[in-house]
PDB file of C-alpha atoms in Angstrom:
ATOM      1  CA  UNK A   1     -15.381   2.722 -19.285  1.00  0.00           C
ATOM      2  CA  UNK A   2     -15.563  -1.003 -19.945  1.00  0.00           C
ATOM      3  CA  UNK A   3     -11.804  -1.291 -20.488  1.00  0.00           C
ATOM      4  CA  UNK A   4     -11.160   0.535 -17.203  1.00  0.00           C
ATOM      5  CA  UNK A   5     -13.559  -1.758 -15.352  1.00  0.00           C
ATOM      6  CA  UNK A   6     -11.873  -4.890 -16.707  1.00  0.00           C
ATOM      7  CA  UNK A   7      -8.458  -3.625 -15.558  1.00  0.00           C
ATOM      8  CA  UNK A   8      -9.828  -2.462 -12.198  1.00  0.00           C
ATOM      9  CA  UNK A   9     -11.549  -5.751 -11.387  1.00  0.00           C
ATOM     10  CA  UNK A  10      -8.225  -7.556 -11.655  1.00  0.00           C
ATOM     11  CA  UNK A  11      -6.417  -5.333  -9.142  1.00  0.00           C
ATOM     12  CA  UNK A  12      -9.116  -4.342  -6.626  1.00  0.00           C
ATOM     13  CA  UNK A  13      -8.249  -7.005  -4.007  1.00  0.00           C
ATOM     14  CA  UNK A  14      -4.588  -6.003  -4.128  1.00  0.00           C
ATOM     15  CA  UNK A  15      -5.462  -2.317  -3.855  1.00  0.00           C
ATOM     16  CA  UNK A  16      -7.670  -2.874  -0.846  1.00  0.00           C
ATOM     17  CA  UNK A  17      -5.178  -5.129   0.956  1.00  0.00           C
ATOM     18  CA  UNK A  18      -2.355  -2.668   0.380  1.00  0.00           C
ATOM     19  CA  UNK A  19      -4.436   0.283   1.534  1.00  0.00           C
ATOM     20  CA  UNK A  20      -5.634  -1.628   4.604  1.00  0.00           C
ATOM     21  CA  UNK A  21      -2.145  -2.502   5.766  1.00  0.00           C
ATOM     22  CA  UNK A  22      -0.865   0.948   4.932  1.00  0.00           C
ATOM     23  CA  UNK A  23      -3.717   2.853   6.603  1.00  0.00           C
ATOM     24  CA  UNK A  24      -4.490   0.412   9.467  1.00  0.00           C
ATOM     25  CA  UNK A  25      -8.168   1.299   9.268  1.00  0.00           C
ATOM     26  CA  UNK A  26     -10.854  -0.249   7.079  1.00  0.00           C
ATOM     27  CA  UNK A  27     -12.839   2.901   6.429  1.00  0.00           C
ATOM     28  CA  UNK A  28      -9.695   4.910   5.651  1.00  0.00           C
ATOM     29  CA  UNK A  29      -8.463   2.100   3.347  1.00  0.00           C
ATOM     30  CA  UNK A  30     -11.763   2.068   1.485  1.00  0.00           C
ATOM     31  CA  UNK A  31     -11.670   5.854   1.131  1.00  0.00           C
ATOM     32  CA  UNK A  32      -8.082   5.772  -0.128  1.00  0.00           C
ATOM     33  CA  UNK A  33      -8.966   3.093  -2.707  1.00  0.00           C
ATOM     34  CA  UNK A  34     -12.011   5.080  -3.773  1.00  0.00           C
ATOM     35  CA  UNK A  35      -9.921   8.243  -4.206  1.00  0.00           C
ATOM     36  CA  UNK A  36      -7.275   6.362  -6.169  1.00  0.00           C
ATOM     37  CA  UNK A  37      -9.849   4.709  -8.457  1.00  0.00           C
ATOM     38  CA  UNK A  38     -11.581   8.008  -9.130  1.00  0.00           C
ATOM     39  CA  UNK A  39      -8.277   9.659 -10.040  1.00  0.00           C
ATOM     40  CA  UNK A  40      -7.248   6.682 -12.180  1.00  0.00           C
ATOM     41  CA  UNK A  41     -10.576   6.710 -13.983  1.00  0.00           C
ATOM     42  CA  UNK A  42     -10.276  10.419 -14.747  1.00  0.00           C
ATOM     43  CA  UNK A  43      -6.744   9.976 -16.086  1.00  0.00           C
ATOM     44  CA  UNK A  44      -7.136   6.543 -17.712  1.00  0.00           C
ATOM     45  CA  UNK A  45      -6.950   8.071 -21.178  1.00  0.00           C
ATOM     46  CA  UNK A  46      -3.372   9.205 -20.368  1.00  0.00           C
ATOM     47  CA  UNK A  47      -2.167   5.657 -19.752  1.00  0.00           C
ATOM     48  CA  UNK A  48      -0.596   4.552 -23.007  1.00  0.00           C
ATOM     49  CA  UNK A  49       0.318   0.963 -22.086  1.00  0.00           C
ATOM     50  CA  UNK A  50      -2.744  -0.689 -20.505  1.00  0.00           C
ATOM     51  CA  UNK A  51      -0.509  -3.596 -19.425  1.00  0.00           C
ATOM     52  CA  UNK A  52       1.016  -1.258 -16.848  1.00  0.00           C
ATOM     53  CA  UNK A  53      -2.369  -0.468 -15.275  1.00  0.00           C
ATOM     54  CA  UNK A  54      -1.666  -2.344 -12.013  1.00  0.00           C
ATOM     55  CA  UNK A  55       1.590  -0.561 -11.073  1.00  0.00           C
ATOM     56  CA  UNK A  56       0.166   2.731 -12.290  1.00  0.00           C
ATOM     57  CA  UNK A  57      -2.947   2.600 -10.122  1.00  0.00           C
ATOM     58  CA  UNK A  58      -0.903   1.226  -7.202  1.00  0.00           C
ATOM     59  CA  UNK A  59       1.320   4.313  -7.381  1.00  0.00           C
ATOM     60  CA  UNK A  60      -1.771   6.495  -7.303  1.00  0.00           C
ATOM     61  CA  UNK A  61      -3.032   4.569  -4.266  1.00  0.00           C
ATOM     62  CA  UNK A  62       0.298   4.882  -2.436  1.00  0.00           C
ATOM     63  CA  UNK A  63       0.260   8.626  -3.031  1.00  0.00           C
ATOM     64  CA  UNK A  64      -3.317   8.871  -1.704  1.00  0.00           C
ATOM     65  CA  UNK A  65      -2.366   6.900   1.415  1.00  0.00           C
ATOM     66  CA  UNK A  66       0.655   9.113   2.071  1.00  0.00           C
ATOM     67  CA  UNK A  67      -1.457  12.243   1.619  1.00  0.00           C
ATOM     68  CA  UNK A  68      -4.085  10.954   4.074  1.00  0.00           C
ATOM     69  CA  UNK A  69      -1.468  10.055   6.655  1.00  0.00           C
ATOM     70  CA  UNK A  70       0.134  13.504   6.382  1.00  0.00           C
ATOM     71  CA  UNK A  71      -3.286  15.013   7.017  1.00  0.00           C
ATOM     72  CA  UNK A  72      -3.689  12.866  10.155  1.00  0.00           C
ATOM     73  CA  UNK A  73      -0.419  14.075  11.577  1.00  0.00           C
ATOM     74  CA  UNK A  74      -1.235  17.679  10.738  1.00  0.00           C
ATOM     75  CA  UNK A  75      -4.494  17.382  12.632  1.00  0.00           C
ATOM     76  CA  UNK A  76      -2.644  15.711  15.530  1.00  0.00           C
ATOM     77  CA  UNK A  77      -5.343  13.100  15.906  1.00  0.00           C
ATOM     78  CA  UNK A  78      -4.874  10.163  18.201  1.00  0.00           C
ATOM     79  CA  UNK A  79      -3.370   7.547  15.872  1.00  0.00           C
ATOM     80  CA  UNK A  80      -4.496   4.793  18.220  1.00  0.00           C
ATOM     81  CA  UNK A  81      -8.095   5.469  17.161  1.00  0.00           C
ATOM     82  CA  UNK A  82      -7.146   4.541  13.624  1.00  0.00           C
ATOM     83  CA  UNK A  83      -6.042   0.988  14.354  1.00  0.00           C
ATOM     84  CA  UNK A  84      -7.711  -2.034  12.795  1.00  0.00           C
ATOM     85  CA  UNK A  85     -10.376  -3.614  14.952  1.00  0.00           C
ATOM     86  CA  UNK A  86      -9.744  -7.319  15.242  1.00  0.00           C
ATOM     87  CA  UNK A  87     -12.415  -9.844  16.083  1.00  0.00           C
ATOM     88  CA  UNK A  88      -9.817 -12.175  17.536  1.00  0.00           C
ATOM     89  CA  UNK A  89      -6.532 -11.009  18.924  1.00  0.00           C
ATOM     90  CA  UNK A  90      -3.710 -13.486  18.491  1.00  0.00           C
ATOM     91  CA  UNK A  91      -0.398 -12.669  20.151  1.00  0.00           C
ATOM     92  CA  UNK A  92       1.599 -13.787  17.117  1.00  0.00           C
ATOM     93  CA  UNK A  93      -0.380 -11.645  14.695  1.00  0.00           C
ATOM     94  CA  UNK A  94      -0.032  -8.706  17.019  1.00  0.00           C
ATOM     95  CA  UNK A  95       3.730  -9.196  17.256  1.00  0.00           C
ATOM     96  CA  UNK A  96       4.099  -9.409  13.473  1.00  0.00           C
ATOM     97  CA  UNK A  97       1.959  -6.297  13.037  1.00  0.00           C
ATOM     98  CA  UNK A  98       4.045  -4.469  15.618  1.00  0.00           C
ATOM     99  CA  UNK A  99       7.291  -5.484  13.900  1.00  0.00           C
ATOM    100  CA  UNK A 100       5.862  -4.374  10.546  1.00  0.00           C
ATOM    101  CA  UNK A 101       4.894  -0.921  11.863  1.00  0.00           C
ATOM    102  CA  UNK A 102       8.324  -0.408  13.400  1.00  0.00           C
ATOM    103  CA  UNK A 103       9.867  -0.537   9.939  1.00  0.00           C
ATOM    104  CA  UNK A 104      10.640   2.713   8.123  1.00  0.00           C
ATOM    105  CA  UNK A 105       7.913   3.963   5.787  1.00  0.00           C
ATOM    106  CA  UNK A 106       9.689   2.849   2.626  1.00  0.00           C
ATOM    107  CA  UNK A 107      10.382  -0.595   4.070  1.00  0.00           C
ATOM    108  CA  UNK A 108       6.698  -0.998   5.053  1.00  0.00           C
ATOM    109  CA  UNK A 109       5.686   0.004   1.577  1.00  0.00           C
ATOM    110  CA  UNK A 110       8.038  -2.489  -0.093  1.00  0.00           C
ATOM    111  CA  UNK A 111       7.051  -5.350   2.230  1.00  0.00           C
ATOM    112  CA  UNK A 112       3.375  -4.473   1.802  1.00  0.00           C
ATOM    113  CA  UNK A 113       3.593  -4.438  -2.001  1.00  0.00           C
ATOM    114  CA  UNK A 114       5.503  -7.742  -2.045  1.00  0.00           C
ATOM    115  CA  UNK A 115       3.391  -9.587   0.522  1.00  0.00           C
ATOM    116  CA  UNK A 116      -0.068  -8.039   0.264  1.00  0.00           C
ATOM    117  CA  UNK A 117      -0.004  -6.743  -3.280  1.00  0.00           C
ATOM    118  CA  UNK A 118       1.783  -9.684  -4.856  1.00  0.00           C
ATOM    119  CA  UNK A 119       4.036  -7.433  -6.924  1.00  0.00           C
ATOM    120  CA  UNK A 120       7.468  -8.443  -8.216  1.00  0.00           C
ATOM    121  CA  UNK A 121      10.613  -6.461  -7.455  1.00  0.00           C
ATOM    122  CA  UNK A 122      10.575  -5.096 -11.024  1.00  0.00           C
ATOM    123  CA  UNK A 123       7.009  -3.827 -10.636  1.00  0.00           C
ATOM    124  CA  UNK A 124       7.745  -2.283  -7.223  1.00  0.00           C
ATOM    125  CA  UNK A 125      10.895  -0.693  -8.652  1.00  0.00           C
ATOM    126  CA  UNK A 126       8.715   0.915 -11.317  1.00  0.00           C
ATOM    127  CA  UNK A 127       6.262   2.194  -8.736  1.00  0.00           C
ATOM    128  CA  UNK A 128       8.996   3.627  -6.521  1.00  0.00           C
ATOM    129  CA  UNK A 129      11.358   4.711  -9.321  1.00  0.00           C
ATOM    130  CA  UNK A 130      14.201   2.588  -7.935  1.00  0.00           C
ATOM    131  CA  UNK A 131      16.438  -0.169  -9.241  1.00  0.00           C
ATOM    132  CA  UNK A 132      14.864  -3.619  -8.794  1.00  0.00           C
ATOM    133  CA  UNK A 133      17.995  -4.965  -7.065  1.00  0.00           C
ATOM    134  CA  UNK A 134      17.715  -2.109  -4.548  1.00  0.00           C
ATOM    135  CA  UNK A 135      14.105  -3.033  -3.910  1.00  0.00           C
ATOM    136  CA  UNK A 136      15.029  -6.686  -3.308  1.00  0.00           C
ATOM    137  CA  UNK A 137      17.823  -5.689  -0.934  1.00  0.00           C
ATOM    138  CA  UNK A 138      15.547  -3.399   1.057  1.00  0.00           C
ATOM    139  CA  UNK A 139      12.903  -6.150   1.188  1.00  0.00           C
ATOM    140  CA  UNK A 140      15.418  -8.692   2.574  1.00  0.00           C
ATOM    141  CA  UNK A 141      16.751  -6.197   5.128  1.00  0.00           C
ATOM    142  CA  UNK A 142      13.234  -5.297   6.239  1.00  0.00           C
ATOM    143  CA  UNK A 143      12.376  -8.967   6.748  1.00  0.00           C
ATOM    144  CA  UNK A 144      15.578  -9.459   8.737  1.00  0.00           C
ATOM    145  CA  UNK A 145      14.645  -6.530  10.965  1.00  0.00           C
ATOM    146  CA  UNK A 146      11.222  -8.057  11.538  1.00  0.00           C
ATOM    147  CA  UNK A 147      12.726 -11.454  12.335  1.00  0.00           C
ATOM    148  CA  UNK A 148      15.067  -9.910  14.911  1.00  0.00           C
ATOM    149  CA  UNK A 149      12.212  -8.136  16.624  1.00  0.00           C
ATOM    150  CA  UNK A 150      10.131 -11.314  16.660  1.00  0.00           C
ATOM    151  CA  UNK A 151      12.963 -13.411  18.103  1.00  0.00           C
ATOM    152  CA  UNK A 152      13.387 -11.167  21.139  1.00  0.00           C
TER     153      UNK A 152
END
């Protein structure tokens, strides 16, 4: 229990930020993190290399977020109700957010893990089971797409 808590305390801010940008709703992000942490805790004994805890739990979180989003679409809820409430609405932040959400799902995930999670291309490659050079290329292309949308 203590070993799990030490590992968890190091990654919680990254987990929450990633879930928040993925889910676009604070309560849903908190629920996704909670689900991921519970699953990770139950399966912690299976993790052989504790150094890989961060990418391992991040993969669990990403899977939880994807599952929750699939459930939303199955229920055909109004996605607009799930947007983040902002205390102040800045046009630039809104434009960046819009450009981010216009990316494909995999591109959003890669950008989110790089920017919000602070992961390296090698760590993201491990999470997504892809080559790290592929991850870097997709990251650069996603940023170029966002720049183009912001320049218009």
